[in-house]
mmCIF file of N, CA and C in Angstrom:
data_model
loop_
_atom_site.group_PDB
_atom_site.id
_atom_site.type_symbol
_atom_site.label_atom_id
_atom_site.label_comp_id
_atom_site.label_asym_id
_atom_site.label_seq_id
_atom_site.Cartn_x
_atom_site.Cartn_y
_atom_site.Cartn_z
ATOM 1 N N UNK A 1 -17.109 53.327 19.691
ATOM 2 C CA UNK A 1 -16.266 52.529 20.556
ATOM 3 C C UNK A 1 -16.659 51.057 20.496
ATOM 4 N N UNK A 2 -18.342 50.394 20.500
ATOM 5 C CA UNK A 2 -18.198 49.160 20.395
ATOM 6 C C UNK A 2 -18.067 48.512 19.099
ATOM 7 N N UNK A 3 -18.236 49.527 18.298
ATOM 8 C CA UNK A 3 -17.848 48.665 16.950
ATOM 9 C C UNK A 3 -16.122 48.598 16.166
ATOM 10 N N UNK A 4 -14.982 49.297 17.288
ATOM 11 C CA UNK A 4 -14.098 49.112 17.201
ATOM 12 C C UNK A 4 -13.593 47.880 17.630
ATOM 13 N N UNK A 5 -14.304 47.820 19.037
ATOM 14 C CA UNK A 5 -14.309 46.476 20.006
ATOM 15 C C UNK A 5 -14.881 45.005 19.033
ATOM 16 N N UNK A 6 -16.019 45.260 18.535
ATOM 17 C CA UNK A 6 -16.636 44.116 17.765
ATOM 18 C C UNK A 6 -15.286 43.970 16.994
ATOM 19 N N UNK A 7 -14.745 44.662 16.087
ATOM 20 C CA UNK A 7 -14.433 44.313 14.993
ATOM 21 C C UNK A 7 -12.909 44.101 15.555
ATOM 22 N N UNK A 8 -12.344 44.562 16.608
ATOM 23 C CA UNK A 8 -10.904 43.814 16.801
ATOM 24 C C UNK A 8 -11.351 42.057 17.739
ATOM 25 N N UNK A 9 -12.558 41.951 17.769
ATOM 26 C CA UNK A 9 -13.250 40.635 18.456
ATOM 27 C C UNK A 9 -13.390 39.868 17.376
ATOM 28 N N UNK A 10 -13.815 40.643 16.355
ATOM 29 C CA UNK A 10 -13.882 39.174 14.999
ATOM 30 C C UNK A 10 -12.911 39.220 14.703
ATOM 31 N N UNK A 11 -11.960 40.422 14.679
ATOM 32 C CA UNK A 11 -10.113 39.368 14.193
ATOM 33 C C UNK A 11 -9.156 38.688 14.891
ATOM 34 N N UNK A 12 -10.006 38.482 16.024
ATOM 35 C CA UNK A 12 -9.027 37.387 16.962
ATOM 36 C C UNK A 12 -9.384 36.431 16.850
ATOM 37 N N UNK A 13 -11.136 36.210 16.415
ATOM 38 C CA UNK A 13 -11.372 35.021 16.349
ATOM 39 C C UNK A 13 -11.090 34.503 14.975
ATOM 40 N N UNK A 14 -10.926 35.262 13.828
ATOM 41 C CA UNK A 14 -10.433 34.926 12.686
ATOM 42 C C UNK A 14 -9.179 34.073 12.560
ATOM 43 N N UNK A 15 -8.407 34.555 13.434
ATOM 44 C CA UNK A 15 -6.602 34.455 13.214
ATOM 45 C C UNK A 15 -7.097 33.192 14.415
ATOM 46 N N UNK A 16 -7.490 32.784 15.018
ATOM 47 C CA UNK A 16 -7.840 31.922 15.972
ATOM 48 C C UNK A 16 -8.257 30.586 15.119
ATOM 49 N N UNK A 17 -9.549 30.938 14.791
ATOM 50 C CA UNK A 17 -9.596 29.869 13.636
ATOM 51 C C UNK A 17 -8.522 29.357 12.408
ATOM 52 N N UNK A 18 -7.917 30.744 11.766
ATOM 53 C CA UNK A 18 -6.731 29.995 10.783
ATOM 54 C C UNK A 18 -5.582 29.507 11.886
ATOM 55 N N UNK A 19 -5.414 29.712 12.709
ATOM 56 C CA UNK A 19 -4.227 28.913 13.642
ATOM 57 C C UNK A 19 -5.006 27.791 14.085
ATOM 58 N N UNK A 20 -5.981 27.638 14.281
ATOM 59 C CA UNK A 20 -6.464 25.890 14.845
ATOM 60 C C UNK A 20 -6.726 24.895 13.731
ATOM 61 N N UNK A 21 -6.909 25.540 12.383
ATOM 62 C CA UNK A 21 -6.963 24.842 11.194
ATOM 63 C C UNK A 21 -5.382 24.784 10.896
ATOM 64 N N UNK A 22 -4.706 25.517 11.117
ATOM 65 C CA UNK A 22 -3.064 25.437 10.564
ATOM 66 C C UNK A 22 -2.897 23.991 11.634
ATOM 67 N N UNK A 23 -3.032 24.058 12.745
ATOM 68 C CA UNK A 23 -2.465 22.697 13.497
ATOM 69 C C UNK A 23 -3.400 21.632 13.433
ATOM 70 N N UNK A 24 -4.455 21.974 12.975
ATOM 71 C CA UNK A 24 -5.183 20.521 13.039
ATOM 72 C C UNK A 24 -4.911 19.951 11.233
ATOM 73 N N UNK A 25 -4.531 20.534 10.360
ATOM 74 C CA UNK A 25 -4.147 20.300 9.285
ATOM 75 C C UNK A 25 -2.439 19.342 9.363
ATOM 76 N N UNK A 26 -1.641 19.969 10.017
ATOM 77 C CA UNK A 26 -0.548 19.560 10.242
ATOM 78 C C UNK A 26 -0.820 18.670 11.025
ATOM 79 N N UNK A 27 -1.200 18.114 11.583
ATOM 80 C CA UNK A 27 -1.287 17.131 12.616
ATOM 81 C C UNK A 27 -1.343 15.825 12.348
ATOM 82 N N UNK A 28 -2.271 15.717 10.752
ATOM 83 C CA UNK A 28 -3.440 14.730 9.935
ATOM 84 C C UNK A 28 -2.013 13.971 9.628
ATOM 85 N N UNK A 29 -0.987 14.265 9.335
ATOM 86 C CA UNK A 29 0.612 13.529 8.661
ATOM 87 C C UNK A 29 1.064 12.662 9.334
ATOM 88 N N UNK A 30 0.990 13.134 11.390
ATOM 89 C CA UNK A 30 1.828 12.676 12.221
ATOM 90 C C UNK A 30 1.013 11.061 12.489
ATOM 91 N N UNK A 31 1.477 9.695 12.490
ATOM 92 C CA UNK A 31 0.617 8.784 13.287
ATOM 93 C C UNK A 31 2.204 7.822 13.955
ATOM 94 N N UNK A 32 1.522 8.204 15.263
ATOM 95 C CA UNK A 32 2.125 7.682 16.525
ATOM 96 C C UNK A 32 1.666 5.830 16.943
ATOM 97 N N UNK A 33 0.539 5.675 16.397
ATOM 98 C CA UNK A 33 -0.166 4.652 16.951
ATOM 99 C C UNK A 33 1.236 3.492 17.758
ATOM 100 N N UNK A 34 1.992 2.940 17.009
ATOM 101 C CA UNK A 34 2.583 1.817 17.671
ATOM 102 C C UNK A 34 3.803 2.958 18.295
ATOM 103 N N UNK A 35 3.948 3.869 18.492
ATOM 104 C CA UNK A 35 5.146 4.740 19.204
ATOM 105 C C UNK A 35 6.231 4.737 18.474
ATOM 106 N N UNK A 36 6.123 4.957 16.846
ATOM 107 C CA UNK A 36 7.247 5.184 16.113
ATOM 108 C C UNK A 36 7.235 6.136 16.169
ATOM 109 N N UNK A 37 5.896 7.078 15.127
ATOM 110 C CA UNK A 37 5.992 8.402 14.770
ATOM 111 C C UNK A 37 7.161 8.664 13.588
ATOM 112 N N UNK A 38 7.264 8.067 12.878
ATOM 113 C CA UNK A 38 8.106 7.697 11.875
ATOM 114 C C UNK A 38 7.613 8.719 10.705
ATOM 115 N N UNK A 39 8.608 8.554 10.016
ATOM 116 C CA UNK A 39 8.162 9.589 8.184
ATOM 117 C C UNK A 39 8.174 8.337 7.489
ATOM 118 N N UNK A 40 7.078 8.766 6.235
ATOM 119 C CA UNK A 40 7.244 7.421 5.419
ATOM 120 C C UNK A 40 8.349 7.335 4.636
ATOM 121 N N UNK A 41 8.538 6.080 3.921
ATOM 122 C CA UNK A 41 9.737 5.850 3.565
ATOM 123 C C UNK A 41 9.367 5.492 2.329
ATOM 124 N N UNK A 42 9.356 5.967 0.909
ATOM 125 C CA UNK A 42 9.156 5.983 -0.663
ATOM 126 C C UNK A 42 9.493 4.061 -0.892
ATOM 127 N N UNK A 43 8.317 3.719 -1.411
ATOM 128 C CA UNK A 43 7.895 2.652 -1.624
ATOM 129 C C UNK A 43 8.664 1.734 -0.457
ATOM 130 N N UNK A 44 8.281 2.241 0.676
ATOM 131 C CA UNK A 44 8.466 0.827 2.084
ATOM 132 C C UNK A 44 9.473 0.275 1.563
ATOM 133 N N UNK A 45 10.720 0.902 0.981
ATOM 134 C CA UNK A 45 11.849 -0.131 0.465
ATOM 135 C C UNK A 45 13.089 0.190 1.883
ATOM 136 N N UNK A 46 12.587 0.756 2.641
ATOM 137 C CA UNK A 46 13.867 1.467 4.127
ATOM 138 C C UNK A 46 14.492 0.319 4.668
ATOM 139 N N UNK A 47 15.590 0.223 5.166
ATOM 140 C CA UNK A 47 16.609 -0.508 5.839
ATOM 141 C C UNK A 47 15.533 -0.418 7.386
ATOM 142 N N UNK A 48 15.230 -2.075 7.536
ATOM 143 C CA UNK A 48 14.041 -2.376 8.509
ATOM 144 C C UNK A 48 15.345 -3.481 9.467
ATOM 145 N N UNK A 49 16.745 -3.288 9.367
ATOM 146 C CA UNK A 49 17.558 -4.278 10.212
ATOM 147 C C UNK A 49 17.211 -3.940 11.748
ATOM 148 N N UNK A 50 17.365 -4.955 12.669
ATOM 149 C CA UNK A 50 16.744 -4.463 14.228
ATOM 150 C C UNK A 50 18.164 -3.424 14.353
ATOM 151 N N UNK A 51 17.797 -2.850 15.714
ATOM 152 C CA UNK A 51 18.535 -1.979 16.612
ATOM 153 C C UNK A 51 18.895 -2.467 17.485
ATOM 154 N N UNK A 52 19.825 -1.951 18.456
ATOM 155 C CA UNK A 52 20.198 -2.357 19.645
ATOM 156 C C UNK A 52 19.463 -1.409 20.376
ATOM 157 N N UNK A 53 18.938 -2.038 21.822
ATOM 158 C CA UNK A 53 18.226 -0.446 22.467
ATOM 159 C C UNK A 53 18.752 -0.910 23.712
ATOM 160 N N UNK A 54 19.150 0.070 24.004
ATOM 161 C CA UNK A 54 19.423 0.343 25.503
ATOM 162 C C UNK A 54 18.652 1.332 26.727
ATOM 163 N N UNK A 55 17.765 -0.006 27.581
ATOM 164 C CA UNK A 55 16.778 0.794 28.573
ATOM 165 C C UNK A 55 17.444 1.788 29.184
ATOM 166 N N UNK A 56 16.994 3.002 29.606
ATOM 167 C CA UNK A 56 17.154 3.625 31.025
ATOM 168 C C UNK A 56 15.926 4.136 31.493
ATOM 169 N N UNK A 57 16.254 4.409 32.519
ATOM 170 C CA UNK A 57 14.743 4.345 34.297
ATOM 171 C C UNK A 57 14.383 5.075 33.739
ATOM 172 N N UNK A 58 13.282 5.180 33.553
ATOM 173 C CA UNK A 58 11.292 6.456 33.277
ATOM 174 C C UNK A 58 12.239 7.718 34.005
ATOM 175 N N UNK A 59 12.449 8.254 33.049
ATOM 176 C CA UNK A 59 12.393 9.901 33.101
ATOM 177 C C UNK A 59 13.695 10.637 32.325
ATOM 178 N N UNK A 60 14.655 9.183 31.833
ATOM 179 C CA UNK A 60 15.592 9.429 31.274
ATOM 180 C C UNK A 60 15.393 8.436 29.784
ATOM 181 N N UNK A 61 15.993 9.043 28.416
ATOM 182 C CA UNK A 61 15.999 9.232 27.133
ATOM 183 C C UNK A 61 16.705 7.609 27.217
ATOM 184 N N UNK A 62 15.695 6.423 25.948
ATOM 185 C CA UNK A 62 16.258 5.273 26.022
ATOM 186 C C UNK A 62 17.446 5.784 24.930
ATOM 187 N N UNK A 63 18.482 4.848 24.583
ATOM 188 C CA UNK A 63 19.387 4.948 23.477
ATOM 189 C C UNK A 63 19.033 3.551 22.663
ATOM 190 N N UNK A 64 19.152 4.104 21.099
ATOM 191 C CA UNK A 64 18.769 3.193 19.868
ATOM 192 C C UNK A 64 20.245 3.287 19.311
ATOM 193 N N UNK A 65 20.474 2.209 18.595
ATOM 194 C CA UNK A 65 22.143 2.255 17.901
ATOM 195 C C UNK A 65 22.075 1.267 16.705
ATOM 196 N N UNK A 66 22.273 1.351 15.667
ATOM 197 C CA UNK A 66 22.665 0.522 14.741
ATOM 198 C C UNK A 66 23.780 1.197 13.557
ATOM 199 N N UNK A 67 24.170 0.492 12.618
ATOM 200 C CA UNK A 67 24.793 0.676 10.950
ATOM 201 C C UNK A 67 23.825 1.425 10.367
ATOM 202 N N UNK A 68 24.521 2.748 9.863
ATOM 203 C CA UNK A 68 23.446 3.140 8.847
ATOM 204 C C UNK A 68 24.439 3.671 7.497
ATOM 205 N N UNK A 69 24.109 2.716 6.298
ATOM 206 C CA UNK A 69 25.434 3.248 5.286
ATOM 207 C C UNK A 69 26.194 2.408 4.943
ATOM 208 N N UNK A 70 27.479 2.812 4.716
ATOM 209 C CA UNK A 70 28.822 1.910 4.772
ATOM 210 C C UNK A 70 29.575 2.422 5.604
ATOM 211 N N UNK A 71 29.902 1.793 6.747
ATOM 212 C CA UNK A 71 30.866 2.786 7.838
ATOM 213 C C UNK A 71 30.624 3.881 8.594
ATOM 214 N N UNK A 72 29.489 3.882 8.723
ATOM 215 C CA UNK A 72 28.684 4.530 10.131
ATOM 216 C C UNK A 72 27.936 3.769 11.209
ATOM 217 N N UNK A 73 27.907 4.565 12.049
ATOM 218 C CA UNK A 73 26.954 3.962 12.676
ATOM 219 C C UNK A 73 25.778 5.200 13.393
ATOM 220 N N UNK A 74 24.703 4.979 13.980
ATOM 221 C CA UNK A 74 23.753 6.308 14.120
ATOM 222 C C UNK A 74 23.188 5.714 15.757
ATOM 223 N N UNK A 75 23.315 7.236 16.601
ATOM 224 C CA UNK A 75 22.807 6.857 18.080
ATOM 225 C C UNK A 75 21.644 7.522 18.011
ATOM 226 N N UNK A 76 20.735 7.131 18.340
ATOM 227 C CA UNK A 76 19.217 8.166 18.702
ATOM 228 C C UNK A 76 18.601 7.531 20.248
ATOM 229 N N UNK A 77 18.790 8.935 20.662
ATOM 230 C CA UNK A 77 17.672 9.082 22.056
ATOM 231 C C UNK A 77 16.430 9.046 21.549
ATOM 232 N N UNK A 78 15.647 8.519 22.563
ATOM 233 C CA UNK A 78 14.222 8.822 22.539
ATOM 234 C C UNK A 78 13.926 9.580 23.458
ATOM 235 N N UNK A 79 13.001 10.258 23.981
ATOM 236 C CA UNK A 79 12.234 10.389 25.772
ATOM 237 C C UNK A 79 11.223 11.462 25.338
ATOM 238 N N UNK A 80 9.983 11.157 25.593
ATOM 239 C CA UNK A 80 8.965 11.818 25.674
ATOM 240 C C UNK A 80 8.356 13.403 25.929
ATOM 241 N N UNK A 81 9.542 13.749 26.800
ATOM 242 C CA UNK A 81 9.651 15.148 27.165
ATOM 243 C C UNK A 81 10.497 15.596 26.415
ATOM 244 N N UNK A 82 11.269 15.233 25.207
ATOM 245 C CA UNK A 82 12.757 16.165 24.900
ATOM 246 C C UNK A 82 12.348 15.347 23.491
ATOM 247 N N UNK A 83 12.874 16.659 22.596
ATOM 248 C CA UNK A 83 13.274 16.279 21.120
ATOM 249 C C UNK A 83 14.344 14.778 21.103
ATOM 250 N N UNK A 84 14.339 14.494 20.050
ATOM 251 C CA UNK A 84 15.437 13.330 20.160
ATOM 252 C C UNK A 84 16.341 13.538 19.679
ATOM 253 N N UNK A 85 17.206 13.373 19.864
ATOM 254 C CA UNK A 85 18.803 13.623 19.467
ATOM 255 C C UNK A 85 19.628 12.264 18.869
ATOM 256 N N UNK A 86 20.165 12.659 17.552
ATOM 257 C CA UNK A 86 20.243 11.673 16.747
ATOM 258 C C UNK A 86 21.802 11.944 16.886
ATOM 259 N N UNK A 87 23.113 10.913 16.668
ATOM 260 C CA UNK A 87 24.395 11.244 16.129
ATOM 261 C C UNK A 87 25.068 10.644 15.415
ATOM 262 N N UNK A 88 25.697 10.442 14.276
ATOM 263 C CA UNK A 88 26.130 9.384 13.584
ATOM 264 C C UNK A 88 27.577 10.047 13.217
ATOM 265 N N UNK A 89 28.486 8.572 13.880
ATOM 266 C CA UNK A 89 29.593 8.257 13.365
ATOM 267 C C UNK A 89 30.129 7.291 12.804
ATOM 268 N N UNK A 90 31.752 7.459 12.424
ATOM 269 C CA UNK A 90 32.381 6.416 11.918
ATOM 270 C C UNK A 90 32.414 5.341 12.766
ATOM 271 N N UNK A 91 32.094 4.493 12.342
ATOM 272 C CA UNK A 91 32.244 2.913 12.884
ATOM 273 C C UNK A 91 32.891 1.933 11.679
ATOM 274 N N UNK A 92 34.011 1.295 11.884
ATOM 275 C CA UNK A 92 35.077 0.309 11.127
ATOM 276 C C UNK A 92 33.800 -0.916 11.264
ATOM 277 N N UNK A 93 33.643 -1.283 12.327
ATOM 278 C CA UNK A 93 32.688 -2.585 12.403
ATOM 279 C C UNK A 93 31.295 -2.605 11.274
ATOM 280 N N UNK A 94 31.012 -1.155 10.987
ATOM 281 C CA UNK A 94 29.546 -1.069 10.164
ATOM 282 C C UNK A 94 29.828 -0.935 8.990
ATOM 283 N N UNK A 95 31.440 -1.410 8.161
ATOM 284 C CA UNK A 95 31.988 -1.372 6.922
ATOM 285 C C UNK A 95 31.330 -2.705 6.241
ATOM 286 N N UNK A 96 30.616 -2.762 4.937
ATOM 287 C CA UNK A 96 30.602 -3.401 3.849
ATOM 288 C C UNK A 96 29.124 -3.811 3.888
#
């Protein structure tokens, strides 16, 4: 009986360890420092034009808006508690 116990005790801590190495491995990619949290962008050549941002009160998702393309345009929430939600449409004004 305790060496059933031992040995379902070392495979929790096994699978314990490969799950804290699985997230501390994944983790090493993410850098937040200035609050982008951004993906890199293949030779830093990315469309760096400003945004429009629109505040709202601490606890609700700011809105980001610019041209992305020829004739779109792209909305992204931010907010700390919630995934962000991105949407891009046609916009006539974001042509050429």
């Amino acid at each position: 009986m305790n060496r059933a116990r031992g040995s379902g005790t070392l495979r929790a801590a096994g699978l314990l360890l490969v799950v804290g190495t699985l997230l501390v491995g994944c983790s090493q990619g993410y850098n937040d420092k200035r609050g982008k949290g951004d993906a890199p962008v293949k030779g830093k050549a990315g469309d760096n034009t400003p945004v429009e941002v629109y505040n709202f009160p601490d606890g609700f998702g700011n809105l980001a808006t610019k041209c992305v393309g020829h004739g779109f345009r792209a909305y992204v929430t931010t907010n700390a508690d919630a995934p962000s939600n991105v949407q891009i449409v046609e916009d006539k004004a974001c042509a050429g």
